[in-house]
Short mmCIF file of C-alpha atoms in Angstrom, two decimals:
data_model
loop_
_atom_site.label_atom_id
_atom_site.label_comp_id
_atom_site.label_asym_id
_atom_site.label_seq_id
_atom_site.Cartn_x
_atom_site.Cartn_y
_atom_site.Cartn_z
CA UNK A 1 -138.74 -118.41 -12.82
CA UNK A 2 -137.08 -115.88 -14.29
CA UNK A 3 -133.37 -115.99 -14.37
CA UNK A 4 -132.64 -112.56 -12.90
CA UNK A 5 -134.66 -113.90 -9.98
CA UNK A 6 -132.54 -117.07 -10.02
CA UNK A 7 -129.50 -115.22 -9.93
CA UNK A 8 -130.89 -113.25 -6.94
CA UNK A 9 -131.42 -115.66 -4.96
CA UNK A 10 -128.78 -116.89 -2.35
CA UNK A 11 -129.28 -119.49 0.29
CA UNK A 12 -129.45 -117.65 3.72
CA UNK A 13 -125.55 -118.28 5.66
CA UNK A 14 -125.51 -120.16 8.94
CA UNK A 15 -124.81 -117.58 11.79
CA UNK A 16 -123.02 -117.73 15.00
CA UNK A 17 -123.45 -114.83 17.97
CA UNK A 18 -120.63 -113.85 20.07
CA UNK A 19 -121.61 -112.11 23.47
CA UNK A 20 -119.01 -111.44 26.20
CA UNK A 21 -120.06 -111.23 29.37
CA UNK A 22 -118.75 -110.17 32.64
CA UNK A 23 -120.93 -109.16 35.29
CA UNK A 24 -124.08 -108.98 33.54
CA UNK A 25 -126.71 -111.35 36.12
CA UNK A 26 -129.19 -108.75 35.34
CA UNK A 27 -128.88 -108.71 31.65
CA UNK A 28 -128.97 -112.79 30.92
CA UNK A 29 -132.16 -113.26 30.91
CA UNK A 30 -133.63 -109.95 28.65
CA UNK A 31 -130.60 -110.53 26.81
CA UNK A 32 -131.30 -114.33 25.74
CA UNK A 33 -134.72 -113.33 25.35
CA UNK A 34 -134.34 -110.13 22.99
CA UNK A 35 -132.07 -111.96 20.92
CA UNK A 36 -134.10 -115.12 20.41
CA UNK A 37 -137.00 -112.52 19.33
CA UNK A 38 -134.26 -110.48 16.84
CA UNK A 39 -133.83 -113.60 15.87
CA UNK A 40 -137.23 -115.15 15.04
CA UNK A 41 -137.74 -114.48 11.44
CA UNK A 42 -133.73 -115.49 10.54
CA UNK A 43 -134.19 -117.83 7.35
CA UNK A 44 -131.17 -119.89 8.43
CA UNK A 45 -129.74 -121.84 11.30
CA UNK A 46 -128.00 -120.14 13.55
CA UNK A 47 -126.39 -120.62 17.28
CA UNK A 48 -125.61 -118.31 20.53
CA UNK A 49 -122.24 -118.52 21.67
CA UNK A 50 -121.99 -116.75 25.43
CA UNK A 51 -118.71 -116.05 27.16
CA UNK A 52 -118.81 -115.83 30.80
CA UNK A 53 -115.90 -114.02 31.62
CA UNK A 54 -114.68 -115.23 34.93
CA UNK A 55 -117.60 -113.00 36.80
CA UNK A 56 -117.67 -113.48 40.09
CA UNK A 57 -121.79 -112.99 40.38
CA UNK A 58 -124.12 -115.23 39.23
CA UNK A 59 -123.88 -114.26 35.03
CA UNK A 60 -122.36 -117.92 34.42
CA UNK A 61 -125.00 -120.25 36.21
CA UNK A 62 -127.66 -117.71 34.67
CA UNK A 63 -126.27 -118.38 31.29
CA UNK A 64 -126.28 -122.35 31.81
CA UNK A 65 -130.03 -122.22 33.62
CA UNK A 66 -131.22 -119.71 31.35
CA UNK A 67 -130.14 -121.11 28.05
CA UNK A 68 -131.15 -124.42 28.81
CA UNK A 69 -134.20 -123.11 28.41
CA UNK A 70 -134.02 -122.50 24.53
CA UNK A 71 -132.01 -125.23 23.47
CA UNK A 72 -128.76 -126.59 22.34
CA UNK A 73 -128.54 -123.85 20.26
CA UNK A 74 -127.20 -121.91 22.84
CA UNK A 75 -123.60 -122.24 23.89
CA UNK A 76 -121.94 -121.40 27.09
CA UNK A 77 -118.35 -120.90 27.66
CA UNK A 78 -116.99 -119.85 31.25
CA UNK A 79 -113.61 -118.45 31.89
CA UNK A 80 -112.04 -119.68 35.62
CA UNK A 81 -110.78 -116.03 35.69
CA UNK A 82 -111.66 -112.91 33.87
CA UNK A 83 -109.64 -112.33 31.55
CA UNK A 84 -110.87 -109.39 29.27
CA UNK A 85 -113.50 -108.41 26.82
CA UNK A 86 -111.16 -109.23 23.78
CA UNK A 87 -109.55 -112.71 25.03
CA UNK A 88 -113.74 -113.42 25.60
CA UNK A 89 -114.85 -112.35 22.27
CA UNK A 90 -111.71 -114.24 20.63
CA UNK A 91 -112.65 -117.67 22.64
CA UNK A 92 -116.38 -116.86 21.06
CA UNK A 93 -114.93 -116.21 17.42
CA UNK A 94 -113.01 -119.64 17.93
CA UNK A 95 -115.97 -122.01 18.90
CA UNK A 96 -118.37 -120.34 16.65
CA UNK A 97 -119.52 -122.60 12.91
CA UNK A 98 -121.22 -120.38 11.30
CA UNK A 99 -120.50 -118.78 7.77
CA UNK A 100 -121.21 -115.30 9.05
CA UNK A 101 -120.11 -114.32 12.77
CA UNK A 102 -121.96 -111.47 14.63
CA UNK A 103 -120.84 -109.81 17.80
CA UNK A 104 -122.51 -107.33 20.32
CA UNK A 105 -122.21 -106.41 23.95
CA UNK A 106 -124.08 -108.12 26.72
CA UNK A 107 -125.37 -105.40 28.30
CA UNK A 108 -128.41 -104.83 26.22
CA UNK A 109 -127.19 -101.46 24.60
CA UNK A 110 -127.01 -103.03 21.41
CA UNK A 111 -129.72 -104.21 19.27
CA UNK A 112 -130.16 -107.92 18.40
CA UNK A 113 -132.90 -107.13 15.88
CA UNK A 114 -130.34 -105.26 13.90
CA UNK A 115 -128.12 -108.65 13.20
CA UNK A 116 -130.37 -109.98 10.38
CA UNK A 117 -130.30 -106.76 8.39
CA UNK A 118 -126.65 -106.39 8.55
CA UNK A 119 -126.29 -109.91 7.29
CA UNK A 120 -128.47 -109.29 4.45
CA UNK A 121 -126.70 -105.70 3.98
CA UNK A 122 -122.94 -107.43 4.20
CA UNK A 123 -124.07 -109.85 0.98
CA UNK A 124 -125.64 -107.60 -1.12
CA UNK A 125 -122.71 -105.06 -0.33
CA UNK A 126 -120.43 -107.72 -1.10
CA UNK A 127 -118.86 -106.92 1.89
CA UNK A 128 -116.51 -109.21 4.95
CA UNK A 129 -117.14 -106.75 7.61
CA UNK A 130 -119.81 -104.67 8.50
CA UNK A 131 -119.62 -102.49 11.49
CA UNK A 132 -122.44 -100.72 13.60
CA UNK A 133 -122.64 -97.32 14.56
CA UNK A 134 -124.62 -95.67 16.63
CA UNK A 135 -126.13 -92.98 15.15
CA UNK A 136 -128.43 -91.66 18.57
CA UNK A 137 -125.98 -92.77 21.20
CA UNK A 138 -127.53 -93.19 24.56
CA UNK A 139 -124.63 -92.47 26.84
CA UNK A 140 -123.00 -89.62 28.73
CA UNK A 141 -121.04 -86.85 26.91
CA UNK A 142 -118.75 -85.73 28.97
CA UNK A 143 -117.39 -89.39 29.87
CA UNK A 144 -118.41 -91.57 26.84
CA UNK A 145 -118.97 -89.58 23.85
CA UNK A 146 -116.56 -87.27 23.68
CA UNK A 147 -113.70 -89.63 24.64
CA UNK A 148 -115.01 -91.49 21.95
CA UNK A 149 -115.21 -89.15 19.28
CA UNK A 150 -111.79 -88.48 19.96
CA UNK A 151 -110.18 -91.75 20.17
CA UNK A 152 -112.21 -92.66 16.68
CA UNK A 153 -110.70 -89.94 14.52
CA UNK A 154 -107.34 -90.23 15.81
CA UNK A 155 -107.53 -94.25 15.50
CA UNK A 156 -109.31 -93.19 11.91
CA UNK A 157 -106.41 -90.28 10.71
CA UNK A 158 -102.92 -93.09 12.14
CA UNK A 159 -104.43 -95.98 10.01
CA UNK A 160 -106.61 -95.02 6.97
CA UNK A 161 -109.39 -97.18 8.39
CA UNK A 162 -112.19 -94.57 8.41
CA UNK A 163 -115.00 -96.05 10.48
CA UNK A 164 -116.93 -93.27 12.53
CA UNK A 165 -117.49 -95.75 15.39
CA UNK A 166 -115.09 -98.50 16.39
CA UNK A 167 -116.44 -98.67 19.84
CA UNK A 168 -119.34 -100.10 19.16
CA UNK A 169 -119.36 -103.80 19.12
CA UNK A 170 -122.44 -104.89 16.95
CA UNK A 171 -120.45 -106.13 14.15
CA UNK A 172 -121.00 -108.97 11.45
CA UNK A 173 -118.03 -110.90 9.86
CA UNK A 174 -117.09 -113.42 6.91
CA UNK A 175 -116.41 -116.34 8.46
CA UNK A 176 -113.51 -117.17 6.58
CA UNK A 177 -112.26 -113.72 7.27
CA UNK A 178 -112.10 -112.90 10.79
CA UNK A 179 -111.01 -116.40 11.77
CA UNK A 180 -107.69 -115.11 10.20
CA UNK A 181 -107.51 -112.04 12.74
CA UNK A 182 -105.91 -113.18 16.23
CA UNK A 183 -107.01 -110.70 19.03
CA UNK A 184 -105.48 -110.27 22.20
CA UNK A 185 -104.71 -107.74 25.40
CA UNK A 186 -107.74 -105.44 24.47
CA UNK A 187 -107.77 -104.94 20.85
CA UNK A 188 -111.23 -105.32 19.74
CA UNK A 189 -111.72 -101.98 19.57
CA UNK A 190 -109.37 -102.22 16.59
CA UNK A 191 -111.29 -105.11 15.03
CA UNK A 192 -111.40 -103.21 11.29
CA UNK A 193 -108.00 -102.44 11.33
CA UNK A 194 -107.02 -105.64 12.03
CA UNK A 195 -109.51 -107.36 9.54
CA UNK A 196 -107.91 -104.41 6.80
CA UNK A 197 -104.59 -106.56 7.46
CA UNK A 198 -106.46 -109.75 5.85
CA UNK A 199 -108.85 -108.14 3.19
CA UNK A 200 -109.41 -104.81 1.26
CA UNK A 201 -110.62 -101.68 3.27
CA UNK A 202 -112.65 -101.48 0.72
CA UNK A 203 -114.24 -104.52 1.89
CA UNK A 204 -115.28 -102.95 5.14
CA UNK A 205 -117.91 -100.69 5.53
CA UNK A 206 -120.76 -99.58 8.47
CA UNK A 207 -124.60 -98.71 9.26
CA UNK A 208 -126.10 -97.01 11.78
CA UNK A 209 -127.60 -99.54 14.45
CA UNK A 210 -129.84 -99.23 17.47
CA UNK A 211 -128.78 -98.16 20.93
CA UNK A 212 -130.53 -97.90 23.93
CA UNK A 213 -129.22 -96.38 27.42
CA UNK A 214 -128.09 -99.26 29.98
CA UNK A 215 -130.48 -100.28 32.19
CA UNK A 216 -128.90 -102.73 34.73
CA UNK A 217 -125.50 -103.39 35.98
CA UNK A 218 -122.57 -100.58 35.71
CA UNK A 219 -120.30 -99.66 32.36
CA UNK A 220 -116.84 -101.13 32.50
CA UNK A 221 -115.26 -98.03 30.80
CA UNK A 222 -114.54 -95.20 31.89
CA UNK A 223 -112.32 -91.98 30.94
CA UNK A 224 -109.27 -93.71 31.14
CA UNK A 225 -110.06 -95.79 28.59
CA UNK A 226 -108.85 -93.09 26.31
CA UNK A 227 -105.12 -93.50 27.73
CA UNK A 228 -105.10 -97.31 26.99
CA UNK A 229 -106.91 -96.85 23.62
CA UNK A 230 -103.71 -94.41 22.71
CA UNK A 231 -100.96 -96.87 24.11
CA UNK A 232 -103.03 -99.32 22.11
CA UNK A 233 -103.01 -97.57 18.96
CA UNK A 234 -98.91 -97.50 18.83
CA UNK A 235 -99.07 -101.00 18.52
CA UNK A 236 -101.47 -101.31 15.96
CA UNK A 237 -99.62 -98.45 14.25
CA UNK A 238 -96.98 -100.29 14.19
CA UNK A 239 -98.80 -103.71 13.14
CA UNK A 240 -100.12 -102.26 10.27
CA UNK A 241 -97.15 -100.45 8.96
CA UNK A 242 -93.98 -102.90 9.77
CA UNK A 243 -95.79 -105.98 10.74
CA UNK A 244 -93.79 -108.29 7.93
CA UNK A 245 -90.28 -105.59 8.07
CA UNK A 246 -89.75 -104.60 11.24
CA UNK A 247 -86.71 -104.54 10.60
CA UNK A 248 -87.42 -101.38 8.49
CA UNK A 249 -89.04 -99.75 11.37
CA UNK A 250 -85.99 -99.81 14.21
CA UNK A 251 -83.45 -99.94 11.17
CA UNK A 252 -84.44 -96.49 9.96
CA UNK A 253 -84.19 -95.46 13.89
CA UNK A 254 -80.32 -96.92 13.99
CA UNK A 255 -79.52 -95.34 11.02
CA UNK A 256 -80.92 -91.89 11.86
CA UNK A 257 -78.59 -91.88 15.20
CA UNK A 258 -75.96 -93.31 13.35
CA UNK A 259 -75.55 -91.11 10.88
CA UNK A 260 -76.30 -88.05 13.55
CA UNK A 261 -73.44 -90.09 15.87
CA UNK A 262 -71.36 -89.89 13.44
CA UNK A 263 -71.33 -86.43 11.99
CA UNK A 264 -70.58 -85.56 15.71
CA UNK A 265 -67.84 -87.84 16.14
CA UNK A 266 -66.28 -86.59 12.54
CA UNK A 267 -66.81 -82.78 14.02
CA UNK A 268 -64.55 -84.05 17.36
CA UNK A 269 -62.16 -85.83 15.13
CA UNK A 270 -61.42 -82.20 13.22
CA UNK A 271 -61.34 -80.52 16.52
CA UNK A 272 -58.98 -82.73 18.48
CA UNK A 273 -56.59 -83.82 15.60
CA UNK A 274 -56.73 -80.65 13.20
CA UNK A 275 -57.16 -77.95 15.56
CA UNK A 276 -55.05 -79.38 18.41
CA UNK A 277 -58.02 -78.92 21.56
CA UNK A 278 -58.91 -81.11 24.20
CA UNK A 279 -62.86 -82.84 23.28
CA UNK A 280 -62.26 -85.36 26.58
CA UNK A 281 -64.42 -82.94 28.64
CA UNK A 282 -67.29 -81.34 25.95
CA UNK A 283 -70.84 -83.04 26.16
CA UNK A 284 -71.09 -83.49 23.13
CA UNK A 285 -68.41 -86.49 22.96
CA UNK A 286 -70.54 -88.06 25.40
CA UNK A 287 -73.66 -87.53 23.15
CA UNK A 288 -71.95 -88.90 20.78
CA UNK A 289 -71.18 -92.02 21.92
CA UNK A 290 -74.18 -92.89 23.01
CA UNK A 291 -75.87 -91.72 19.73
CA UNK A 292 -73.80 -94.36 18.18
CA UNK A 293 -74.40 -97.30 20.96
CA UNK A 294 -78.15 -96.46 20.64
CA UNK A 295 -77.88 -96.70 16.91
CA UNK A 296 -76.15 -100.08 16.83
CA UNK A 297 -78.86 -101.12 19.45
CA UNK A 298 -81.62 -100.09 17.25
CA UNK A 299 -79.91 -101.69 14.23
CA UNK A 300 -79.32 -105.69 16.15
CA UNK A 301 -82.85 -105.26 17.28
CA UNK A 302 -83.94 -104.83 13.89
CA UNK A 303 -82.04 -107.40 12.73
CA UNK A 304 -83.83 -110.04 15.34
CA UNK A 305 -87.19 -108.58 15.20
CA UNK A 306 -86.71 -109.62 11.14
CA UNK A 307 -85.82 -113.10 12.09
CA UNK A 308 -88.51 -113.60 14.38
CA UNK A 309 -90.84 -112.35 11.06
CA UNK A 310 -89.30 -114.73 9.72
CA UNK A 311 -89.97 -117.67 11.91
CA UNK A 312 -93.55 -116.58 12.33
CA UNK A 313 -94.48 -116.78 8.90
CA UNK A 314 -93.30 -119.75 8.11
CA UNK A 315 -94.60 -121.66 11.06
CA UNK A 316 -98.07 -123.01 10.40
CA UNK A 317 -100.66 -120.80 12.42
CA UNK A 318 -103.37 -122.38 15.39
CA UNK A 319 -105.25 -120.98 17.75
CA UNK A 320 -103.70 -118.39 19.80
CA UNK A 321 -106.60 -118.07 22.20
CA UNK A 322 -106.62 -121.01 25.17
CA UNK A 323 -109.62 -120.36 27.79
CA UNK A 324 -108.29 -120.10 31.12
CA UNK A 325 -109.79 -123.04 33.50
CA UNK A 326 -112.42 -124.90 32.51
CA UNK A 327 -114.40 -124.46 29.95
CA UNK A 328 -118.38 -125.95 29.52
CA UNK A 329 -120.25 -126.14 26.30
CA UNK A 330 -123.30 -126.45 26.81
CA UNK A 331 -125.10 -127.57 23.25
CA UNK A 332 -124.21 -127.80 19.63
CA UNK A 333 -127.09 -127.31 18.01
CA UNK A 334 -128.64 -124.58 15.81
CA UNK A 335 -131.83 -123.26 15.38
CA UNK A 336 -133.61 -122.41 12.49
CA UNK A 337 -136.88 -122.13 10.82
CA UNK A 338 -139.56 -125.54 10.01
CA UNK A 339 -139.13 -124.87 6.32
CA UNK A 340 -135.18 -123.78 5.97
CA UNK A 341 -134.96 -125.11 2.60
CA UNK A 342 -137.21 -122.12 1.43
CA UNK A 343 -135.02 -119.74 3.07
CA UNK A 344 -133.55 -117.39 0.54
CA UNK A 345 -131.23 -114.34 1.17
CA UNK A 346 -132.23 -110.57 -0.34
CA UNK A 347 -135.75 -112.06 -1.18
CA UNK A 348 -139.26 -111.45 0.78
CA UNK A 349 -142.05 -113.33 0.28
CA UNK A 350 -143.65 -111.32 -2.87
CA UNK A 351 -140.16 -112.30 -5.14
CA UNK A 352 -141.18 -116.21 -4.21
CA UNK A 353 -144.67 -115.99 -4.61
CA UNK A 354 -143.90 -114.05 -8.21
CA UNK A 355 -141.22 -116.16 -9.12
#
């Protein structure tokens, strides 16, 4: 064998798939089944981790029936309530083993058949992220694509993360790397900005995936997803820019009105003690004043949002994620190929053979 061969080759990771669902009954069944045929030809072991989001249909006893059907490989988690695609997905990310994570929608938009190629693409990329987009969108304009477009360069232009698509939630992840990312109220939208926080932007990159039009059960989303995805942005704005010094961020704020409350005040001081008039009854007194309250409100917020930094930092990190109700795992197995051992990664058949 030669040794550029040997150096090519590279056992095939252990995978773990995420899929939130909430109020998919339709979609368990083709879903299970259209990723166990993606799935087929994976050289490695891998497991299905489902998250039934507190629907109030039948999605969670079609998980259990349904995946009990292909083995302990498949994992079911049920939320008592719903509780939201990104508190789902993060309950997924925490009970998955694998080296490399993937994560898609349940609502068979997404293509599983695209997860071992993006695996293969992340390592020979030397990549911790890899992110789908969806290069022949199947949705409505008016509603879902232009909304989209929007929100993606504005999320793109505020934080230097340029991904075309963060909507789209066919993703595969390091391990090691997203476990580090805590998501909560509905960030998963931001998922590469986030992951930028832990690892190089240059680390992250995308590929254009499948995507097929829905074809049971009703989008979650609408247009006023837009609205959220801007209030949403401010705090990962903020996150990205301040997260360890926020005490820069409302300091520079106090300071600003300070300085601003103070020039006035110095102006009033000339007029009422050099030029002898009355200032008890001008606005701007009154603007004044509360310029400089607001600064020193801005300035002892600073100074606690820097202790809090503080505290959080040096306070050793666990799970921030706690399923609501009960939860049921339903198998902890994996499946893989008969012969794993002659799985390789970035190698077909041919290489072996000529090897």
């Amino acid at each position: 064998m030669s040794s550029d061969v040997t150096e090519s080759l590279q056992p095939c990771p252990s995978l773990s798939i995420v899929i939130p669902m909430y109020r998919e009954q339709d979609n368990v069944a083709p879903m299970l089944a259209r990723v166990h045929e993606g799935l087929a030809a994976y050289a490695g072991p891998w497991e299905l981790i489902c998250v039934d989001d507190g629907s109030l249909d039948e999605t969670g006893k079609r998980l259990i029936s349904e995946g009990a059907k292909y083995g302990p490989h498949v994992r079911v988690i049920r939320f008592a309530r719903n509780n939201g695609q990104t508190t789902a997905m993060q309950a997924g990310i925490d009970a998955a083993r694998g080296d490399v994570i993937a994560t898609l929608d349940g609502d068979l938009q997404n293509d599983p058949a695209d997860i071992p190629r993006m695996v293969a693409e992340m390592y020979e990329r030397d990549l911790d992220l890899l992110t789908g987009y969806r290069a022949n969108r199947q949705d409505a304009w008016m509603s879902r694509k232009l909304p989209s477009k929007l929100a993606n360069k504005l999320i793109a232009r505020v934080t230097g993360v340029k991904i075309r698509d963060y909507g789209c939630s066919l993703k595969v992840y390091r391990a090691t790397v997203i476990k580090q990312v805590r998501l909560y109220g509905e960030m998963h939208r931001f998922i590469p900005v986030w992951a930028a926080m832990v690892t190089s932007p240059t680390r992250i990159g995308e590929t254009p995936v499948g995507h097929a039009a829905r074809q049971f059960g009703e989008s979650k989303y609408g247009i006023s997803r837009t609205f959220r995805v801007v209030l949403d942005l401010l705090t990962v704005f903020f996150f990205l820019r301040f997260r360890a010094r926020p005490g820069h961020f409302f300091g520079s704020i106090g300071l600003a009105l300070g300085f601003v409350g103070s020039a006035a005040m110095t102006w009033l001081g000339v007029v009422k003690f050099v030029l002898g008039e009355s200032i008890g009854g001008r606005p701007l007194f009154l603007v004044a004043v509360l310029l400089l309250v607001f600064s020193i409100q801005f300035l002892t917020t600073g100074l606690i949002a820097e202790m809090l930094s503080r505290v959080f930092y040096q306070r050793t990190e666990g799970p921030l994620t706690v399923a609501s109700g009960a939860v049921l795992d339903t198998g902890n197995g994996w499946a893989q190929l008969a012969e794993p051992a002659t799985a390789r990664l970035g190698i077909d058949e041919a290489d072996r053979n000529r090897a």
